[in-house]
Rosetta silent file (secondary structure, phi, psi, omega in degrees, C-alpha in Angstrom):
SEQUENCE: XXXXXXXXXXXXXXXXXXXXXXXXXXXXXXXXXXXXXXXXXXXXXXXXXXXXXXXXXXXXXXXXXXXXXXXXXXXXXXXXXXXXXXXXXXXXXXXXXXXXXXXXXXXXXXXXXXXXXXXXXXXXXXXXXXXXXXXXXXXXXXXXXXXXXXXXXXXXXXXXXXXXXXXXXXXXXXXXXXXXXXXXXXXXXXXXX
SCORE:     score description
SCORE:     0.000 S_00000001
   1 L     0.000  -12.515 -178.484   16.799   46.214   14.618 S_00000001
   2 H   -66.674  -28.496  179.941   13.984   46.847   12.059 S_00000001
   3 H   -78.100  -17.006  176.473   12.803   43.323   12.307 S_00000001
   4 H   -62.924  -47.535  174.059   11.963   43.429   15.974 S_00000001
   5 H   -59.186  -40.539 -177.701    9.169   45.907   15.408 S_00000001
   6 H   -64.898  -34.363  176.169    7.808   43.893   12.565 S_00000001
   7 H   -68.877  -42.190  179.333    7.784   40.760   14.602 S_00000001
   8 H   -63.160  -43.941 -179.506    6.056   42.575   17.558 S_00000001
   9 H   -69.513  -38.206  178.150    3.422   44.001   15.240 S_00000001
  10 H   -66.653  -37.249 -179.476    2.872   40.609   13.558 S_00000001
  11 H   -71.466  -40.408  176.124    2.567   38.876   16.799 S_00000001
  12 H   -61.059  -45.166 -178.209    0.140   41.538   18.037 S_00000001
  13 H   -71.793  -34.023  173.620   -2.032   41.251   15.004 S_00000001
  14 H   -64.067  -49.495  177.428   -2.039   37.465   15.134 S_00000001
  15 H   -54.764  -56.119 -177.890   -3.009   37.491   18.816 S_00000001
  16 H   -52.079  -45.378 -177.049   -5.769   40.106   18.252 S_00000001
  17 H   -70.152  -34.566  174.064   -7.266   38.178   15.364 S_00000001
  18 H   -60.881  -49.667 -178.095   -7.134   34.920   17.364 S_00000001
  19 H   -62.400  -42.150 -174.885   -8.782   36.622   20.298 S_00000001
  20 H   -79.341  -20.357 -174.786  -11.529   38.343   18.264 S_00000001
  21 H   -85.663  -21.262  179.035  -12.312   35.201   16.272 S_00000001
  22 L   -90.159  148.623  178.917  -13.016   33.104   19.362 S_00000001
  23 L   -66.794  157.435 -178.436  -16.043   33.580   21.647 S_00000001
  24 L   -71.586  -16.214  179.069  -15.437   35.639   24.768 S_00000001
  25 L   -72.094  -24.885  175.259  -16.295   32.669   26.946 S_00000001
  26 L   -87.624  149.955  174.414  -12.975   31.073   26.071 S_00000001
  27 L   -67.162  155.521  175.219   -9.767   32.352   27.420 S_00000001
  28 H   -59.890  -44.655 -179.265   -7.259   34.001   25.205 S_00000001
  29 H   -67.491  -39.740  175.653   -4.673   31.263   25.921 S_00000001
  30 H   -59.254  -36.125  176.809   -7.190   28.523   25.156 S_00000001
  31 H   -57.501  -51.660 -178.146   -7.796   30.180   21.790 S_00000001
  32 H   -60.657  -45.656  179.289   -4.083   30.217   21.009 S_00000001
  33 H   -62.783  -37.745 -179.401   -3.820   26.501   22.140 S_00000001
  34 H   -74.504  -37.234  173.827   -6.694   25.463   20.050 S_00000001
  35 H   -59.134  -34.840 -178.877   -5.298   27.288   17.039 S_00000001
  36 L   -94.312    9.941  177.893   -2.116   25.466   17.406 S_00000001
  37 L    74.054   21.620 -175.611   -3.823   22.043   17.789 S_00000001
  38 L  -112.705    1.627  177.474   -2.803   21.846   21.516 S_00000001
  39 L   -66.411  152.287 -177.966   -6.245   22.265   22.994 S_00000001
  40 H   -62.602  -25.428  178.208   -7.666   19.433   25.198 S_00000001
  41 H   -74.097  -33.931 -174.986  -10.409   18.745   22.719 S_00000001
  42 H   -87.190   -3.671 -170.575   -8.023   18.202   19.819 S_00000001
  43 H   -75.925  -48.469 -172.550   -5.410   15.995   21.581 S_00000001
  44 H   -69.007  -41.903  179.098   -7.164   12.548   21.413 S_00000001
  45 H   -65.065  -30.435  178.008   -8.271   13.144   17.838 S_00000001
  46 H   -74.776  -37.721  178.454   -4.888   14.385   16.776 S_00000001
  47 H   -71.581  -37.360  164.756   -3.149   11.427   18.332 S_00000001
  48 H   -55.909  -43.755 -178.598   -5.617    8.989   16.646 S_00000001
  49 H   -68.139  -40.836  174.438   -5.095   10.688   13.437 S_00000001
  50 H   -60.969  -48.043  179.139   -1.229   10.403   13.630 S_00000001
  51 H   -56.623  -43.569  178.977   -1.517    6.761   14.581 S_00000001
  52 H   -64.948  -43.302  177.356   -3.924    6.176   11.566 S_00000001
  53 H   -65.210  -38.018  176.317   -1.635    8.024    9.186 S_00000001
  54 H   -66.470  -37.614  176.969    1.334    6.050   10.314 S_00000001
  55 H   -67.548  -42.633 -179.774   -0.526    2.821    9.871 S_00000001
  56 H   -64.348  -43.543  179.734   -1.814    3.879    6.453 S_00000001
  57 H   -63.572  -31.274 -178.795    1.559    4.946    5.317 S_00000001
  58 H   -79.029  -50.908 -174.424    3.117    1.672    6.348 S_00000001
  59 L   -97.632   66.649  179.409    0.445   -0.689    4.994 S_00000001
  60 E  -132.215  158.963 -177.450   -0.244    0.936    1.690 S_00000001
  61 H   -63.118  -35.816  174.764    0.344   -0.126   -1.971 S_00000001
  62 H   -60.778  -47.593  173.899    2.927    2.699   -2.258 S_00000001
  63 H   -53.889  -44.523  178.092    4.726    1.463    0.782 S_00000001
  64 H   -63.273  -47.695 -176.618    4.704   -2.150   -0.581 S_00000001
  65 H   -61.175  -42.785 -179.685    6.118   -0.992   -3.961 S_00000001
  66 H   -63.137  -38.907  178.486    8.894    1.064   -2.214 S_00000001
  67 H   -67.815  -33.878  175.978    9.739   -1.973   -0.201 S_00000001
  68 H   -69.083  -40.540  177.963    9.964   -4.130   -3.260 S_00000001
  69 H   -69.790  -36.685 -177.254   12.207   -1.675   -5.124 S_00000001
  70 H   -68.603  -44.261 -167.736   14.399   -1.078   -2.111 S_00000001
  71 H   -95.670  -26.994  178.212   14.852   -4.808   -1.180 S_00000001
  72 H  -104.137   -5.528  174.396   14.688   -6.589   -4.525 S_00000001
  73 L    66.202   37.697  177.548   16.414   -4.033   -6.662 S_00000001
  74 L  -110.524  165.241 -179.750   13.553   -3.911   -9.310 S_00000001
  75 L   -72.262  164.462  171.313   12.163   -0.845  -11.063 S_00000001
  76 H   -53.336  -47.679 -177.954    8.947    0.895   -9.938 S_00000001
  77 H   -60.085  -47.813 -177.431    7.210   -0.421  -12.949 S_00000001
  78 H   -66.896  -38.443 -179.150    8.394   -3.943  -12.225 S_00000001
  79 H   -75.219  -32.008  178.020    7.381   -3.729   -8.590 S_00000001
  80 H   -61.717  -54.779 -173.455    3.939   -2.211   -9.405 S_00000001
  81 H   -67.406  -47.764 -175.233    3.189   -4.675  -12.172 S_00000001
  82 H   -63.965  -43.801  179.309    4.632   -7.601  -10.437 S_00000001
  83 H   -69.426  -36.829  174.309    2.735   -6.999   -7.089 S_00000001
  84 H   -59.381  -46.296 -179.155   -0.470   -6.273   -9.138 S_00000001
  85 H   -66.726  -30.869  171.750    0.009   -9.629  -10.839 S_00000001
  86 H   -72.455  -41.091  169.631    0.390  -11.383   -7.539 S_00000001
  87 H   -56.455  -39.069 -177.927   -2.616   -9.752   -5.994 S_00000001
  88 H   -68.266  -39.008  175.083   -4.525  -10.616   -9.159 S_00000001
  89 H   -56.299  -47.817 -178.036   -3.429  -14.248   -8.816 S_00000001
  90 H   -59.512  -44.042 -174.810   -4.582  -14.129   -5.130 S_00000001
  91 H   -57.665  -40.236 -177.079   -7.962  -12.619   -6.287 S_00000001
  92 H   -80.404  -11.997 -175.310   -8.453  -15.587   -8.527 S_00000001
  93 H  -123.295   10.426  168.553   -7.427  -18.201   -5.957 S_00000001
  94 L  -133.084  166.442 -176.915   -9.113  -17.160   -2.668 S_00000001
  95 L   -66.543  153.557 -179.264  -12.688  -16.332   -2.040 S_00000001
  96 H   -57.743  -35.618 -179.428  -13.998  -12.936   -2.874 S_00000001
  97 H   -63.142  -47.720 -177.503  -14.703  -12.236    0.817 S_00000001
  98 H   -71.039  -27.726  178.752  -11.005  -12.977    1.741 S_00000001
  99 H   -73.959  -33.748  176.831   -9.787  -10.906   -1.226 S_00000001
 100 H   -65.238  -38.720  178.426  -11.916   -8.058   -0.159 S_00000001
 101 H   -69.734  -37.557  178.633  -10.429   -8.236    3.329 S_00000001
 102 H   -61.213  -52.962 -176.362   -6.874   -8.400    1.783 S_00000001
 103 H   -65.855  -24.522  174.056   -7.515   -5.403   -0.429 S_00000001
 104 H   -77.975  -13.460  177.637   -8.924   -3.396    2.336 S_00000001
 105 H   -83.979  -16.578 -173.467   -5.823   -3.994    4.454 S_00000001
 106 L  -122.600   82.487 -178.171   -3.665   -2.486    1.734 S_00000001
 107 E   -57.302  130.960  176.991   -4.958    0.916    0.665 S_00000001
 108 L   102.532   15.955 -178.530   -4.310    1.612   -2.926 S_00000001
 109 H   -67.100  -28.444  174.150   -4.622   -2.115   -4.146 S_00000001
 110 H   -55.706  -36.460  178.032   -6.631   -0.927   -7.169 S_00000001
 111 H   -67.257  -33.987  179.504   -3.650    1.032   -8.414 S_00000001
 112 H   -76.560  -37.406 -177.228   -1.554   -2.279   -8.298 S_00000001
 113 H   -71.614  -28.512  177.470   -4.281   -4.371  -10.014 S_00000001
 114 L   -81.551    0.612  179.150   -4.502   -1.803  -12.853 S_00000001
 115 L   -98.633   -4.535 -177.151   -0.797   -2.133  -13.424 S_00000001
 116 L   -62.531  134.407 -174.504   -0.896   -5.836  -14.178 S_00000001
 117 L   -74.842  155.631 -179.898    0.739   -6.240  -17.525 S_00000001
 118 L   -67.628  142.734  174.243   -1.262   -7.913  -20.500 S_00000001
 119 L   -66.668  115.161  170.318   -0.408  -11.497  -20.711 S_00000001
 120 L   -87.523  148.715 -179.796    2.137  -12.494  -23.327 S_00000001
 121 L   -79.603  144.759  179.879    2.167  -16.049  -24.633 S_00000001
 122 L   -71.027  161.232 -177.211    5.206  -18.080  -23.605 S_00000001
 123 L   -53.747  154.740 -166.676    7.588  -19.130  -26.376 S_00000001
 124 L   -93.331   25.209  174.693    6.166  -21.675  -28.665 S_00000001
 125 L  -131.981  154.715 -179.083    8.844  -24.355  -27.884 S_00000001
 126 L    51.880 -121.012 -172.853    9.305  -26.762  -25.044 S_00000001
 127 H   -63.160  -31.368 -176.005    7.964  -25.807  -21.625 S_00000001
 128 H   -64.784  -41.149 -177.573    6.037  -22.799  -22.965 S_00000001
 129 H   -64.059  -47.104 -174.540    3.995  -24.987  -25.376 S_00000001
 130 H   -67.283  -44.100  177.471    3.205  -27.472  -22.506 S_00000001
 131 H   -63.577  -43.409  176.000    2.170  -24.768  -20.078 S_00000001
 132 H   -61.690  -39.081  178.939   -0.009  -22.965  -22.561 S_00000001
 133 H   -68.347  -47.027 -179.134   -1.699  -26.349  -23.447 S_00000001
 134 H   -61.645  -23.980 -179.625   -2.237  -27.273  -19.791 S_00000001
 135 H   -72.000  -29.665 -179.259   -3.630  -23.937  -19.101 S_00000001
 136 H   -64.618  -20.719 -174.383   -6.415  -24.582  -21.532 S_00000001
 137 H  -112.059   -5.660  176.326   -7.759  -27.359  -19.268 S_00000001
 138 L  -142.289  127.070  177.911   -7.317  -26.042  -15.808 S_00000001
 139 H   -67.046  -30.336  174.844   -8.234  -22.712  -14.275 S_00000001
 140 H   -58.233  -48.202 -178.395   -5.563  -23.297  -11.587 S_00000001
 141 H   -69.080  -31.826  175.483   -2.845  -23.891  -14.146 S_00000001
 142 H   -63.772  -44.297  179.161   -4.136  -20.927  -16.226 S_00000001
 143 H   -68.321  -40.339  173.252   -3.755  -18.538  -13.377 S_00000001
 144 H   -60.466  -44.505 -177.763   -0.248  -19.883  -12.625 S_00000001
 145 H   -65.070  -38.288  173.385    0.696  -19.628  -16.272 S_00000001
 146 H   -58.011  -46.356  179.381   -0.771  -16.104  -16.422 S_00000001
 147 H   -65.966  -39.776  172.823    1.319  -15.005  -13.521 S_00000001
 148 H   -60.380  -39.316  177.678    4.401  -16.424  -15.001 S_00000001
 149 H   -63.032  -44.866  178.690    3.762  -14.762  -18.333 S_00000001
 150 H   -58.574  -43.816  176.599    3.087  -11.428  -16.495 S_00000001
 151 H   -72.634  -30.936  165.769    6.371  -11.583  -14.771 S_00000001
 152 H   -60.133  -40.304  179.615    8.076  -12.483  -18.076 S_00000001
 153 H   -63.449  -30.612 -176.909    6.407   -9.465  -19.735 S_00000001
 154 L   -81.250   -9.808 -172.876    7.992   -7.348  -16.874 S_00000001
 155 L    86.559   18.810 -176.968   11.424   -8.744  -17.574 S_00000001
 156 L  -111.793  133.332 -178.857   11.349  -10.726  -14.481 S_00000001
 157 L   -73.464  162.025 -178.151   12.188  -14.478  -14.196 S_00000001
 158 L   -62.726  -26.458  171.405    9.703  -16.830  -12.564 S_00000001
 159 H   -55.968  -25.197 -179.950   12.019  -17.183   -9.563 S_00000001
 160 H   -73.777  -24.260 -174.402   11.021  -13.643   -8.570 S_00000001
 161 H   -56.735  -59.430 -177.583    7.451  -14.588   -7.967 S_00000001
 162 H   -62.045  -26.212  177.561    8.153  -16.176   -4.510 S_00000001
 163 H   -68.968  -34.861  172.526   10.588  -13.413   -3.671 S_00000001
 164 H   -60.039  -52.575 -178.420    7.730  -10.923   -4.211 S_00000001
 165 H   -59.311  -42.400  177.206    5.440  -13.004   -2.083 S_00000001
 166 H   -62.440  -40.674  179.287    8.037  -13.358    0.580 S_00000001
 167 H   -69.694  -35.109  178.634    8.776   -9.630    0.572 S_00000001
 168 H   -68.234  -34.336  179.155    5.091   -8.795    0.676 S_00000001
 169 H   -64.327  -39.876  178.023    4.600  -11.186    3.707 S_00000001
 170 H   -65.969  -41.939 -175.671    7.511   -9.379    5.462 S_00000001
 171 H   -64.037  -40.661 -178.354    6.076   -5.983    4.635 S_00000001
 172 L   -78.287   -1.516 -174.544    2.607   -7.115    5.988 S_00000001
 173 L   -77.002   66.488  171.414    4.189   -8.602    9.213 S_00000001
 174 L  -137.442  165.436  176.731    2.710   -5.917   11.488 S_00000001
 175 L   -55.855  -41.976 -176.713   -0.329   -5.976   13.846 S_00000001
 176 L   -74.115  -23.153 -173.230   -2.315   -4.184   11.171 S_00000001
 177 L  -100.121   -5.521 -172.318   -1.169   -6.490    8.292 S_00000001
 178 H   -60.197  -28.725 -176.234   -1.467   -9.941    9.809 S_00000001
 179 H   -72.751  -52.782 -178.493   -4.849  -10.716    8.410 S_00000001
 180 H   -61.439  -38.422  176.331   -3.762   -9.637    4.917 S_00000001
 181 H   -58.795  -52.649  174.729   -0.437  -11.623    5.287 S_00000001
 182 H   -48.641  -44.538 -172.971   -2.521  -14.812    6.067 S_00000001
 183 H   -71.917  -39.282  173.897   -4.742  -14.370    3.111 S_00000001
 184 H   -59.092  -41.860  177.907   -1.755  -13.836    0.796 S_00000001
 185 H   -64.180  -42.471  176.064   -0.106  -16.885    2.173 S_00000001
 186 H   -53.419  -42.244 -173.465   -3.358  -18.859    1.689 S_00000001
 187 H   -67.318  -29.339  179.172   -3.432  -17.797   -1.927 S_00000001
 188 L  -105.158   13.809 -174.639    0.158  -19.142   -2.537 S_00000001
 189 H   -57.105  -42.498 -175.692   -0.224  -22.269   -0.326 S_00000001
 190 H   -71.841  -13.716 -178.951   -0.111  -24.600   -3.351 S_00000001
 191 H   -81.939  -40.804  178.507    3.124  -22.999   -4.553 S_00000001
 192 H   -70.612  -39.607 -177.251    4.894  -23.874   -1.320 S_00000001
 193 L   -75.916    0.000    0.000    3.448  -27.370   -0.903 S_00000001
């Protein structure tokens, strides 16, 4: 029974401090509701903030990385570096205006771009030699070659590239992510055709 007096005293002190900190024009009950975020002034802002937080949590770089690790069974390093490599490829193959829109649709894109692995040279036999040579003469082939090499550096085969793109498109398939999804699709259009 000792806890009951402590609770009563605590509640009394809390209510007294709430009442004394608010202007006398406001009612005591309004003070309590405002302190708890239930006042009429805070409701629209609070609802908008919750909606924005939900949107940001869903369409963020961290959410995208989590989606890749969960659905493709890759490590966080592979997901971060691979998605960064894909976004870097997109940056090189769509207009800077479109990439700016794409990156603004996914908060935290800079963290993914900074995780792009250094490009390792493909093996000096067979297809590796041909790809490296072709990349010397074409910016488009160079960006494709770099992307393949970056995935190789991460320990991922080139078949994973389109799996990452597909997973990113699924992740962005929300009302907020449609524009970003379209731009990512545009960047990889020549891979599909």
